[in-house]
Coordinates of C-alpha atoms in Angstrom, one line a residue:
M163 CA -120.1 9.1 -291.6
L164 CA -118.5 7.1 -294.2
K165 CA -119.6 3.7 -294.9
I166 CA -117.2 1.0 -294.4
R167 CA -117.1 -2.1 -296.5
I168 CA -114.5 -4.8 -296.4
P169 CA -112.3 -5.7 -299.4
N170 CA -113.9 -8.5 -301.2
T171 CA -110.9 -10.6 -301.8
L172 CA -113.0 -13.6 -302.9
R173 CA -114.3 -12.4 -306.1
T174 CA -112.6 -13.3 -309.4
R175 CA -112.4 -11.6 -312.6
N176 CA -115.3 -13.7 -314.2
H177 CA -117.4 -13.5 -310.8
V178 CA -117.9 -17.1 -310.8
Q179 CA -116.9 -17.3 -307.1
N180 CA -114.4 -20.1 -307.7
P181 CA -110.8 -18.7 -307.1
R182 CA -108.1 -20.9 -308.5
P183 CA -106.8 -23.4 -305.9
I184 CA -103.3 -22.5 -304.6
F185 CA -102.1 -25.7 -306.0
P186 CA -103.0 -26.7 -309.6
E187 CA -105.5 -29.2 -310.1
N188 CA -104.2 -33.0 -309.6
D189 CA -101.0 -31.5 -308.5
S190 CA -99.1 -34.0 -306.2
M191 CA -98.5 -31.2 -303.8
A192 CA -102.3 -31.0 -303.1
A193 CA -102.3 -34.6 -302.3
V194 CA -99.5 -34.0 -299.7
V195 CA -101.4 -31.0 -298.3
T196 CA -104.7 -33.0 -298.2
A197 CA -103.0 -35.8 -296.4
E198 CA -101.5 -33.5 -293.8
Y199 CA -104.7 -31.8 -293.2
A200 CA -106.4 -35.2 -292.8
R201 CA -103.7 -36.1 -290.4
L202 CA -104.1 -33.1 -288.3
L203 CA -107.8 -33.3 -288.2
S204 CA -107.8 -37.0 -287.6
D205 CA -105.2 -36.6 -284.5
T206 CA -107.2 -33.5 -283.3
F207 CA -110.6 -34.9 -283.4
I208 CA -109.7 -38.5 -282.2
N209 CA -107.3 -37.6 -279.4
N210 CA -109.2 -34.8 -278.2
A211 CA -113.0 -35.9 -278.6
I212 CA -113.5 -36.1 -274.9
V213 CA -112.7 -32.6 -274.3
G214 CA -114.8 -31.6 -277.6
V215 CA -112.0 -29.9 -279.4
F216 CA -112.5 -29.2 -283.1
F217 CA -110.9 -27.0 -285.5
C218 CA -111.1 -25.7 -289.1
I219 CA -107.7 -25.5 -290.5
E220 CA -106.6 -22.7 -292.9
I221 CA -103.7 -23.2 -295.1
R222 CA -101.8 -20.5 -293.5
R223 CA -102.7 -21.2 -290.0
M224 CA -104.8 -23.2 -287.6
A225 CA -107.9 -21.3 -286.7
P226 CA -110.6 -22.2 -284.2
V227 CA -113.3 -20.7 -286.1
C228 CA -115.8 -23.4 -285.7
S229 CA -116.6 -23.1 -281.9
K230 CA -120.0 -23.4 -280.4
E231 CA -120.3 -19.6 -280.0
H232 CA -120.1 -19.3 -283.7
F233 CA -122.8 -21.9 -284.6
G234 CA -125.0 -21.9 -281.5
V235 CA -125.0 -24.9 -279.1
K236 CA -127.1 -27.0 -281.5
G237 CA -125.1 -26.0 -284.4
A238 CA -121.9 -26.5 -282.6
V239 CA -122.8 -30.2 -281.6
T240 CA -123.8 -30.9 -285.4
V241 CA -120.8 -29.4 -286.7
A242 CA -118.7 -31.2 -284.2
L243 CA -119.9 -34.6 -285.0
A244 CA -119.9 -34.0 -288.8
A245 CA -116.2 -32.8 -288.5
L246 CA -115.4 -35.8 -286.4
L247 CA -116.9 -38.1 -288.9
V248 CA -115.1 -36.4 -291.9
A249 CA -111.8 -36.1 -290.2
V250 CA -111.9 -39.8 -289.5
I251 CA -112.9 -40.8 -293.0
V252 CA -110.4 -38.3 -294.7
G253 CA -107.8 -39.3 -292.3
Q254 CA -108.0 -43.0 -293.2
A255 CA -108.1 -42.4 -296.8
A256 CA -104.9 -40.2 -296.6
V257 CA -103.1 -42.9 -294.3
A258 CA -104.1 -45.6 -296.8
G259 CA -102.5 -43.4 -299.5
G260 CA -105.4 -43.8 -301.8
P261 CA -108.0 -41.3 -303.0
M262 CA -111.2 -40.5 -301.3
T263 CA -114.1 -42.9 -302.1
P264 CA -117.6 -41.6 -303.1
A265 CA -118.7 -42.3 -299.6
D266 CA -115.9 -40.2 -298.3
W267 CA -116.9 -37.2 -300.5
Q268 CA -120.5 -37.6 -299.6
A269 CA -119.6 -37.3 -295.8
A270 CA -117.6 -34.4 -296.5
A271 CA -120.4 -32.7 -298.4
A272 CA -123.0 -33.7 -295.7
G273 CA -120.9 -32.2 -292.8
D274 CA -119.8 -29.0 -294.7
L275 CA -123.6 -28.5 -295.8
S276 CA -124.7 -28.7 -292.3
A277 CA -122.0 -26.2 -291.3
M278 CA -123.1 -23.8 -293.9
H279 CA -126.8 -24.1 -292.9
D280 CA -125.9 -23.5 -289.2
L281 CA -123.4 -20.6 -289.7
L282 CA -126.1 -18.8 -291.8
R283 CA -128.8 -19.5 -289.3
D284 CA -126.8 -18.3 -286.3
N285 CA -124.9 -15.5 -288.0
S286 CA -126.8 -13.9 -290.8
P287 CA -128.8 -10.7 -290.4
A288 CA -131.4 -12.1 -292.7
M289 CA -132.6 -14.2 -289.8
V290 CA -133.5 -11.1 -287.7
V291 CA -134.6 -8.5 -290.2
A292 CA -138.0 -8.4 -292.1
K293 CA -136.8 -6.7 -295.2
D294 CA -135.8 -8.8 -298.2
S295 CA -135.3 -11.9 -295.9
L296 CA -138.3 -14.1 -297.0
H297 CA -136.5 -16.0 -299.8
F298 CA -133.5 -16.4 -297.5
R299 CA -135.4 -17.9 -294.7
R300 CA -137.4 -20.1 -297.0
W301 CA -134.3 -21.4 -299.1
L302 CA -132.2 -22.0 -295.8
E303 CA -134.4 -25.0 -295.0
E304 CA -135.8 -25.9 -298.5
G305 CA -132.4 -25.7 -300.2
F306 CA -130.7 -27.7 -297.4
A307 CA -133.3 -30.6 -297.8
L308 CA -132.9 -30.5 -301.5
A309 CA -129.2 -30.6 -301.3
R310 CA -129.2 -33.5 -298.7
K311 CA -131.6 -35.5 -301.2
D312 CA -128.8 -35.1 -303.8
L313 CA -125.9 -36.3 -301.7
S314 CA -125.9 -39.7 -303.2
K315 CA -125.0 -38.1 -306.6
V316 CA -121.8 -36.7 -305.1
Q317 CA -118.9 -39.2 -306.3
D318 CA -116.0 -37.0 -306.3
A319 CA -114.5 -33.5 -305.6
R320 CA -116.6 -31.8 -308.4
G321 CA -119.7 -33.3 -307.2
Y322 CA -118.8 -32.3 -303.7
V323 CA -118.1 -28.7 -304.9
F324 CA -121.2 -28.4 -307.1
L325 CA -123.5 -29.6 -304.1
L326 CA -122.3 -26.8 -301.9
K327 CA -122.3 -24.3 -304.7
G328 CA -125.9 -25.1 -305.6
Y329 CA -126.9 -24.5 -302.0
A330 CA -125.1 -21.2 -301.6
T331 CA -126.0 -19.7 -304.9
G332 CA -129.7 -20.6 -304.3
F333 CA -129.9 -17.8 -301.7
R334 CA -129.7 -15.3 -304.6
D335 CA -127.3 -13.3 -302.6
S336 CA -123.7 -12.5 -304.2
H337 CA -122.2 -12.1 -300.6
I338 CA -123.0 -15.8 -299.8
Q339 CA -120.2 -17.7 -301.3
V340 CA -118.5 -21.0 -301.0
W341 CA -115.1 -22.0 -302.8
P342 CA -112.9 -24.9 -302.8
T343 CA -109.6 -24.7 -300.8
A344 CA -106.3 -26.1 -301.9
P345 CA -107.0 -29.5 -300.2
A346 CA -110.0 -30.1 -302.5
G347 CA -107.6 -30.1 -305.6
V348 CA -110.2 -28.8 -308.0
S349 CA -110.7 -25.8 -310.3
L350 CA -114.0 -25.2 -311.9
R351 CA -112.7 -22.6 -314.3
R352 CA -110.9 -25.2 -316.5
P353 CA -113.5 -27.7 -317.9
L354 CA -113.0 -31.3 -318.4
A355 CA -114.2 -31.5 -321.8
W356 CA -115.6 -29.1 -324.4
P357 CA -116.9 -29.4 -328.2
G358 CA -114.2 -27.1 -329.5
F359 CA -116.3 -23.7 -329.7
S360 CA -117.7 -21.5 -327.1
I361 CA -120.9 -19.8 -326.3
G362 CA -121.5 -16.1 -325.4
Y363 CA -124.6 -14.2 -324.2
R364 CA -125.3 -11.3 -326.6
D365 CA -128.5 -9.3 -326.5
G366 CA -130.6 -11.9 -324.7
A367 CA -129.4 -14.8 -327.0
Y368 CA -126.7 -17.4 -326.7
T369 CA -124.4 -17.4 -329.8
V370 CA -121.2 -18.9 -330.9
V371 CA -118.2 -16.4 -330.1
Y372 CA -115.2 -18.6 -330.6
R373 CA -114.1 -21.7 -332.7
S374 CA -110.8 -23.5 -332.1
T375 CA -108.6 -24.0 -334.9
Q376 CA -108.3 -27.6 -333.9
T377 CA -112.0 -27.9 -334.6
A378 CA -112.8 -29.0 -338.0
D379 CA -116.7 -28.9 -338.1
S380 CA -118.7 -26.7 -335.8
P381 CA -121.3 -24.0 -336.0
S382 CA -120.2 -20.7 -337.2
I383 CA -119.5 -17.5 -335.4
G384 CA -122.7 -15.7 -334.6
A385 CA -124.9 -18.9 -334.9
E386 CA -127.5 -18.9 -332.2
L387 CA -128.1 -21.8 -329.8
L388 CA -131.6 -22.8 -329.8
G389 CA -131.6 -25.9 -327.5
C390 CA -130.2 -29.5 -327.0
D391 CA -131.4 -32.8 -326.9
G392 CA -135.0 -31.6 -327.4
R393 CA -134.9 -29.1 -324.7
A394 CA -135.0 -25.3 -325.3
V395 CA -132.0 -23.2 -324.4
S396 CA -134.1 -21.7 -321.6
V397 CA -134.3 -25.2 -320.0
L398 CA -130.6 -25.6 -320.4
V399 CA -130.1 -22.4 -318.5
K400 CA -132.5 -23.4 -315.7
E401 CA -130.9 -26.7 -315.2
R402 CA -127.6 -25.0 -314.7
D403 CA -128.9 -22.3 -312.6
R404 CA -127.2 -22.2 -309.1
Y405 CA -124.4 -24.6 -310.3
E406 CA -123.0 -22.1 -312.7
G407 CA -124.1 -19.1 -310.7
D408 CA -127.2 -17.1 -310.2
L409 CA -128.8 -17.2 -313.7
S410 CA -131.9 -15.5 -312.5
L411 CA -129.7 -12.3 -313.1
E412 CA -128.7 -11.3 -316.6
S413 CA -125.1 -10.8 -315.3
G414 CA -125.2 -14.4 -314.2
R415 CA -126.4 -15.4 -317.6
F416 CA -123.6 -13.4 -319.3
I417 CA -120.9 -15.1 -317.0
A418 CA -122.0 -18.6 -317.3
A419 CA -122.7 -18.6 -321.1
P420 CA -119.5 -20.4 -322.0
F421 CA -120.1 -23.1 -319.5
L422 CA -123.4 -24.1 -321.2
L423 CA -121.4 -26.3 -323.5
M424 CA -118.5 -27.2 -321.3
E425 CA -118.2 -30.3 -319.2
H426 CA -117.3 -29.6 -315.7
G427 CA -118.0 -33.0 -314.1
N428 CA -121.4 -31.7 -312.4
P429 CA -123.3 -34.8 -311.6
F430 CA -126.6 -32.7 -311.2
V431 CA -126.8 -31.8 -315.1
A432 CA -126.6 -33.9 -318.2
R433 CA -124.0 -33.2 -320.9
P434 CA -125.6 -32.3 -324.2
A435 CA -125.2 -34.5 -327.1
V436 CA -127.0 -32.9 -330.0
C437 CA -127.7 -29.2 -330.1
A438 CA -129.7 -27.0 -332.7
F439 CA -128.2 -23.8 -334.0
R440 CA -129.7 -21.0 -336.3
S441 CA -127.4 -19.3 -338.6
D442 CA -128.5 -17.1 -341.7
G443 CA -132.0 -18.0 -341.1
K444 CA -131.4 -21.8 -341.3
T445 CA -131.5 -24.2 -338.5
R446 CA -129.2 -27.2 -338.1
D447 CA -128.6 -29.9 -335.6
W448 CA -124.9 -30.5 -334.6
T449 CA -123.6 -33.5 -332.9
L450 CA -121.2 -32.3 -330.2
A451 CA -117.6 -33.7 -330.7
W452 CA -116.7 -33.8 -326.9
R453 CA -112.9 -33.7 -326.3
S454 CA -110.5 -32.9 -323.5
A455 CA -110.0 -29.1 -322.9
A456 CA -106.3 -27.7 -323.1
E457 CA -105.7 -24.5 -321.4
A458 CA -104.3 -22.9 -324.4
E459 CA -107.6 -23.3 -326.1
I460 CA -110.0 -22.6 -323.0
E461 CA -108.4 -19.3 -322.0
P462 CA -109.2 -17.5 -325.4
A463 CA -112.5 -19.2 -325.6
L464 CA -113.4 -17.6 -322.3
D465 CA -112.0 -14.4 -323.1
A466 CA -114.2 -14.3 -326.3
S467 CA -117.0 -15.1 -324.2
C468 CA -116.7 -12.9 -321.2
G469 CA -113.7 -10.5 -322.1
R470 CA -110.5 -10.1 -320.4
V471 CA -109.1 -6.6 -320.9
Q472 CA -106.4 -5.7 -318.4
R473 CA -107.2 -2.1 -317.0
R474 CA -105.4 -0.2 -314.2
L475 CA -106.3 2.5 -311.9
D476 CA -105.7 5.7 -313.8
A477 CA -106.9 9.1 -315.0
S478 CA -105.8 10.4 -318.4
V479 CA -107.1 12.6 -321.2
S480 CA -109.3 10.7 -323.9
G481 CA -109.8 12.5 -327.1
E482 CA -111.0 16.1 -327.4
L483 CA -112.2 17.7 -324.1
A484 CA -112.7 14.3 -322.4
W485 CA -111.1 12.6 -319.2
W486 CA -111.2 8.9 -318.7
I487 CA -110.9 7.7 -315.1
S488 CA -110.6 4.0 -314.8
I489 CA -111.4 2.1 -311.6
P490 CA -111.2 -1.6 -312.3
D491 CA -111.5 -2.6 -308.6
M492 CA -111.8 -1.1 -305.3
G493 CA -109.4 -3.3 -303.4
D494 CA -107.0 -2.2 -300.9
T495 CA -103.9 -3.1 -302.9
S496 CA -104.2 -0.4 -305.5
D497 CA -102.1 2.8 -305.3
W498 CA -105.0 4.9 -304.2
A499 CA -102.8 7.8 -302.8
G500 CA -101.2 8.1 -306.5
F501 CA -104.5 7.9 -308.0
Y502 CA -106.1 10.7 -305.8
G503 CA -102.8 12.7 -306.2
K504 CA -103.2 12.6 -310.2
I505 CA -107.0 13.8 -309.8
E506 CA -106.2 16.5 -307.5
R507 CA -103.2 17.8 -309.8
N508 CA -105.6 17.8 -312.8
L509 CA -108.9 18.6 -311.0
A510 CA -109.4 22.0 -312.7
D511 CA -109.1 20.3 -316.2
I512 CA -111.3 17.3 -315.1
R513 CA -114.0 19.7 -313.8
A514 CA -113.8 21.7 -317.1
A515 CA -114.0 18.8 -319.6
R516 CA -116.9 18.2 -321.8
V517 CA -117.1 14.5 -320.8
V518 CA -115.8 12.7 -317.8
V519 CA -115.9 8.9 -318.1
I520 CA -115.6 6.9 -315.0
D521 CA -114.8 3.4 -316.4
L522 CA -116.0 0.7 -313.9
R523 CA -115.7 -2.2 -316.2
G524 CA -114.5 -5.4 -314.4
N525 CA -115.0 -3.8 -310.9
G526 CA -116.3 -6.6 -308.7
G527 CA -116.4 -4.4 -305.6
G528 CA -114.0 -3.9 -302.6
S529 CA -114.1 -0.9 -300.2
S530 CA -116.8 1.9 -300.9
V531 CA -114.6 4.5 -299.1
Y532 CA -112.6 4.8 -302.3
G533 CA -115.6 5.8 -304.4
E534 CA -116.8 8.2 -301.7
K535 CA -113.3 10.0 -301.7
L536 CA -113.4 10.3 -305.4
A537 CA -117.0 11.8 -305.3
S538 CA -115.6 14.4 -302.6
L539 CA -112.8 15.3 -305.0
L540 CA -114.9 15.8 -308.0
W541 CA -118.0 17.3 -306.6
G542 CA -116.9 18.8 -303.4
D543 CA -118.0 17.8 -299.9
A544 CA -120.9 20.2 -299.9
L545 CA -122.5 18.8 -303.0
V546 CA -121.9 15.3 -302.1
A547 CA -123.5 15.7 -298.6
A548 CA -126.5 17.5 -300.2
R549 CA -127.0 14.7 -302.9
W550 CA -125.9 11.8 -300.5
P551 CA -128.6 9.0 -301.0
G552 CA -130.3 8.3 -297.7
S553 CA -129.7 4.5 -297.1
G554 CA -130.8 4.9 -293.4
P555 CA -129.3 2.7 -290.6
T556 CA -127.7 -0.6 -290.7
V557 CA -128.4 -3.8 -288.6
W558 CA -125.5 -5.9 -287.7
R559 CA -125.8 -9.5 -286.5
A560 CA -124.1 -9.9 -283.2
S561 CA -122.5 -13.2 -282.9
K562 CA -119.0 -14.4 -281.9
A563 CA -118.2 -15.4 -285.4
N564 CA -118.9 -12.1 -286.8
R565 CA -117.3 -10.4 -284.1
D566 CA -114.0 -12.5 -284.4
Y567 CA -113.8 -11.7 -288.1
W568 CA -114.2 -8.0 -287.3
V569 CA -111.2 -8.3 -284.8
D570 CA -109.1 -9.6 -287.5
L571 CA -110.3 -7.1 -290.2
T572 CA -109.8 -4.3 -287.8
A573 CA -106.2 -5.3 -287.2
R574 CA -105.5 -5.6 -290.9
M575 CA -107.1 -2.2 -291.7
S576 CA -105.2 -0.5 -289.0
E577 CA -102.1 -1.0 -291.1
N578 CA -103.7 0.0 -294.4
P579 CA -102.1 3.1 -295.7
N580 CA -105.1 4.1 -297.9
L581 CA -107.5 4.5 -294.9
S582 CA -107.6 7.8 -293.1
A583 CA -107.6 7.9 -289.2
G584 CA -111.3 8.5 -289.2
D585 CA -111.8 5.4 -291.3
K586 CA -109.7 3.3 -289.0
A587 CA -111.5 4.7 -285.9
A588 CA -114.8 3.6 -287.5
F589 CA -113.7 0.0 -287.6
D590 CA -112.8 0.2 -283.9
S591 CA -116.1 1.9 -283.0
I592 CA -117.9 -1.1 -284.8
L593 CA -115.9 -3.6 -282.9
K594 CA -117.0 -1.8 -279.6
D595 CA -120.6 -2.2 -280.8
F596 CA -120.2 -5.9 -281.2
D597 CA -118.8 -6.2 -277.6
R598 CA -121.5 -4.2 -276.2
A599 CA -124.3 -6.3 -277.9
L600 CA -122.7 -9.6 -277.0
A601 CA -122.1 -8.6 -273.4
G602 CA -125.8 -7.5 -273.2
G603 CA -127.1 -10.7 -274.9
E604 CA -128.5 -8.6 -277.8
P605 CA -128.8 -10.4 -281.2
T606 CA -128.2 -7.3 -283.3
F607 CA -127.0 -3.5 -283.0
R608 CA -127.8 -0.6 -285.1
R609 CA -125.5 2.0 -286.6
G610 CA -126.7 5.3 -288.3
E611 CA -130.0 7.1 -288.1
T612 CA -133.3 6.6 -289.9
G613 CA -133.2 8.7 -293.2
K614 CA -134.7 12.0 -292.4
T615 CA -136.1 14.6 -294.8
R616 CA -133.7 17.4 -295.2
A617 CA -134.2 21.0 -296.3
P618 CA -133.2 21.0 -300.0
A619 CA -129.6 22.4 -300.6
H620 CA -128.3 23.5 -303.9
P621 CA -124.5 23.9 -303.6
P622 CA -123.1 24.8 -307.0
N623 CA -121.9 22.0 -309.3
P624 CA -118.3 22.4 -310.1
V625 CA -118.2 19.8 -312.8
S626 CA -119.3 21.5 -315.9
G627 CA -119.5 18.6 -318.2
R628 CA -121.3 15.2 -318.5
V629 CA -120.1 12.4 -316.2
V630 CA -120.7 8.9 -317.7
L631 CA -120.4 5.8 -315.6
L632 CA -119.3 3.0 -317.8
T633 CA -120.2 -0.4 -316.6
D634 CA -120.4 -4.0 -317.4
Y635 CA -121.8 -7.2 -315.7
A636 CA -119.1 -7.3 -313.2
C637 CA -120.2 -4.3 -311.3
D638 CA -121.3 -5.7 -307.9
S639 CA -121.3 -4.9 -304.1
A640 CA -119.1 -1.7 -303.4
C641 CA -119.1 -1.1 -307.2
L642 CA -123.0 -0.7 -306.8
D643 CA -122.5 1.5 -303.8
L644 CA -120.4 3.7 -306.2
M645 CA -123.3 3.8 -308.5
D646 CA -125.8 4.7 -305.8
L647 CA -123.7 7.7 -304.9
F648 CA -122.5 9.0 -308.2
T649 CA -126.0 8.7 -310.0
A650 CA -127.3 11.0 -307.4
M651 CA -124.9 13.6 -308.4
P652 CA -126.1 16.1 -311.2
N653 CA -125.6 15.3 -315.0
T654 CA -124.6 12.0 -314.5
T655 CA -125.6 8.9 -316.8
Q656 CA -124.8 5.4 -317.2
A657 CA -123.4 3.6 -320.3
G658 CA -122.1 0.2 -321.4
T659 CA -124.0 -2.7 -320.2
M660 CA -126.2 -3.7 -317.1
T661 CA -124.5 -4.3 -313.9
S662 CA -124.7 -7.2 -311.7
A663 CA -126.9 -6.8 -308.4
D664 CA -126.5 -7.7 -304.7
T665 CA -128.9 -7.8 -301.7
I666 CA -129.1 -5.6 -298.6
F667 CA -127.0 -8.0 -296.7
M668 CA -123.3 -7.3 -296.9
E669 CA -119.9 -7.0 -295.1
L670 CA -118.4 -10.5 -295.5
T671 CA -117.6 -12.8 -292.6
V672 CA -115.0 -15.3 -293.9
I673 CA -114.8 -18.7 -292.4
P674 CA -111.5 -20.0 -293.9
S675 CA -112.4 -23.7 -293.8
L676 CA -115.6 -25.6 -293.2
P677 CA -115.2 -28.9 -291.3
S678 CA -113.8 -30.9 -293.9
T679 CA -111.1 -28.3 -294.8
L680 CA -112.1 -28.8 -298.4
S681 CA -114.2 -25.6 -298.6
G682 CA -114.1 -21.9 -297.3
F683 CA -117.4 -19.9 -296.8
G684 CA -118.5 -16.4 -296.6
F685 CA -121.7 -14.4 -295.9
G686 CA -122.8 -10.9 -295.0
H687 CA -123.5 -10.0 -291.5
K688 CA -125.0 -6.3 -291.9
A689 CA -128.3 -5.2 -293.4
W690 CA -129.1 -1.8 -295.0
I691 CA -132.7 -1.9 -293.8
E692 CA -133.8 1.2 -295.6
R693 CA -131.7 1.2 -298.6
P694 CA -133.6 2.6 -301.5
R695 CA -132.3 0.2 -304.0
P696 CA -134.0 -3.1 -303.5
S697 CA -132.1 -6.4 -303.3
N698 CA -130.9 -7.9 -306.6
R699 CA -132.0 -5.0 -308.8
P700 CA -129.2 -3.9 -311.3
Y701 CA -128.4 -0.7 -313.0
R702 CA -129.4 -0.6 -316.7
P703 CA -128.3 2.0 -319.2
T704 CA -130.5 3.5 -321.8
R705 CA -130.9 1.7 -325.3
K706 CA -128.8 4.5 -326.9
L707 CA -125.9 4.1 -324.4
T708 CA -125.9 0.2 -324.3
W709 CA -123.0 -1.4 -325.7
H710 CA -123.8 -4.3 -328.1
G711 CA -120.3 -5.2 -329.1
S712 CA -117.8 -7.7 -327.7
P713 CA -116.8 -7.4 -324.1
D714 CA -113.3 -7.8 -325.4
D715 CA -113.2 -4.8 -327.7
D716 CA -112.0 -2.2 -325.4
A717 CA -110.9 0.2 -328.1
G718 CA -114.2 -0.2 -330.0
E719 CA -116.2 0.5 -326.9
R720 CA -114.2 3.6 -326.0
K721 CA -114.7 5.1 -329.7
W722 CA -118.4 4.1 -329.6
L723 CA -119.0 5.8 -326.3
L724 CA -117.3 9.1 -327.1
E725 CA -119.1 9.2 -330.6
S726 CA -122.4 8.3 -328.9
L727 CA -121.9 11.3 -326.5
R728 CA -121.3 14.0 -329.3

């Protein structure tokens, strides 16, 4: 049966897990929405405290997602009290017409932190399966205690966001995500200040990749950052780990590189003053000239660090006897019908090509069914079935929060024109499993069978040429599922750069608003307990097929790859 994965709409191009707010930072409309949220919350909690009503409000609708069934009785009491306190504080600030005080932000952070802890405790499969769950269970409590100790450092919206992000990222699970909502009025992509140049992660080192024309004196392009204020660059990275992403992963270090020397208002790290750089064999200390960051400067600086090449779902001839199949994402809004139609019309030529490049650069995941259908088209059902990597059964955490989200997801997927009738029936089947487990008081349910040893089958391979999977650091979630499947096919190889990595815990449950309404939260509710690929293990190309150039040099990387394959 096909694996079903929900579209991961929370991921951004640079995988920093901080979507841009609907309203711009410091926009007056954001203040209006914040006040309205506060008023609604304040009225709801104060006027209905006796009957115990509490709501999390999403910007598009009012959704009762914070019920006691979601959190458990203990968690519900905690969240209810926290939400009541936050609602009163935020409401008073809004009514007064002034900004939230540090005490307000600390109260919001405390309430939302507790909600995150309880949601994970009561809904995550990592609490009920043994595989790859030790760190999760330890960090659930240790990280929670550490974050609570840091509450006094929260003075504003940015401190609030970084506190929650530090806790969420500490689980080392790319499916555990927290993001500011519109009422928070903050975007972490745009820094408050920068020194006029940006850093990129290249071949294990942090080097200058961009200099503003407005910066008169700064390290030269290619200069390597050695450290700042007497601390080695490895220490700087460690200090920013969790706050700027999971920097235990190389993909995380790549994505976070430009933010090493950008000021985001994070109260948990110090802004560097003097940094040492090495260039042409000489080391020099540079005093950083911090200044405000104009968007016209920051966007090209970030692009130089992490790349931003616009790609689209497509298949075309590339050079002599080569086909280039580009899959920049696996979301439901792409024209998959048109894409598959083009593959089918050119299938004979694609199968006869000397090289077939499947370009996955920028692909942060989505629904794995799209990759599975492409595999069936290229290699045929028989060969895919014979080579299918045995991931065994899945264990699903049965809870009302997970079930409620699956109800919403099933309704949306029923209208998705890209899914087959069988795929849609699978959503309904999973919903019925949720209902059976909850009715029987079971904490989990299983789907699929334990991997069995199958008699070797050798269907013919209809693809005569070499299939190359071109990846970059963005490849995560369903993109990694595609890698699991496609690398199991004959005569395939990886090129480009290392991928990102995920855990065995997936299928996002999305909580649109935590008690303060200032953040949303997501986490996995399914575990692949026999998946051969361990948690947080990326795919890495061979040295020969590793791209060392700029992530923004699309033409250069294409030319390099085709020449390397001759």
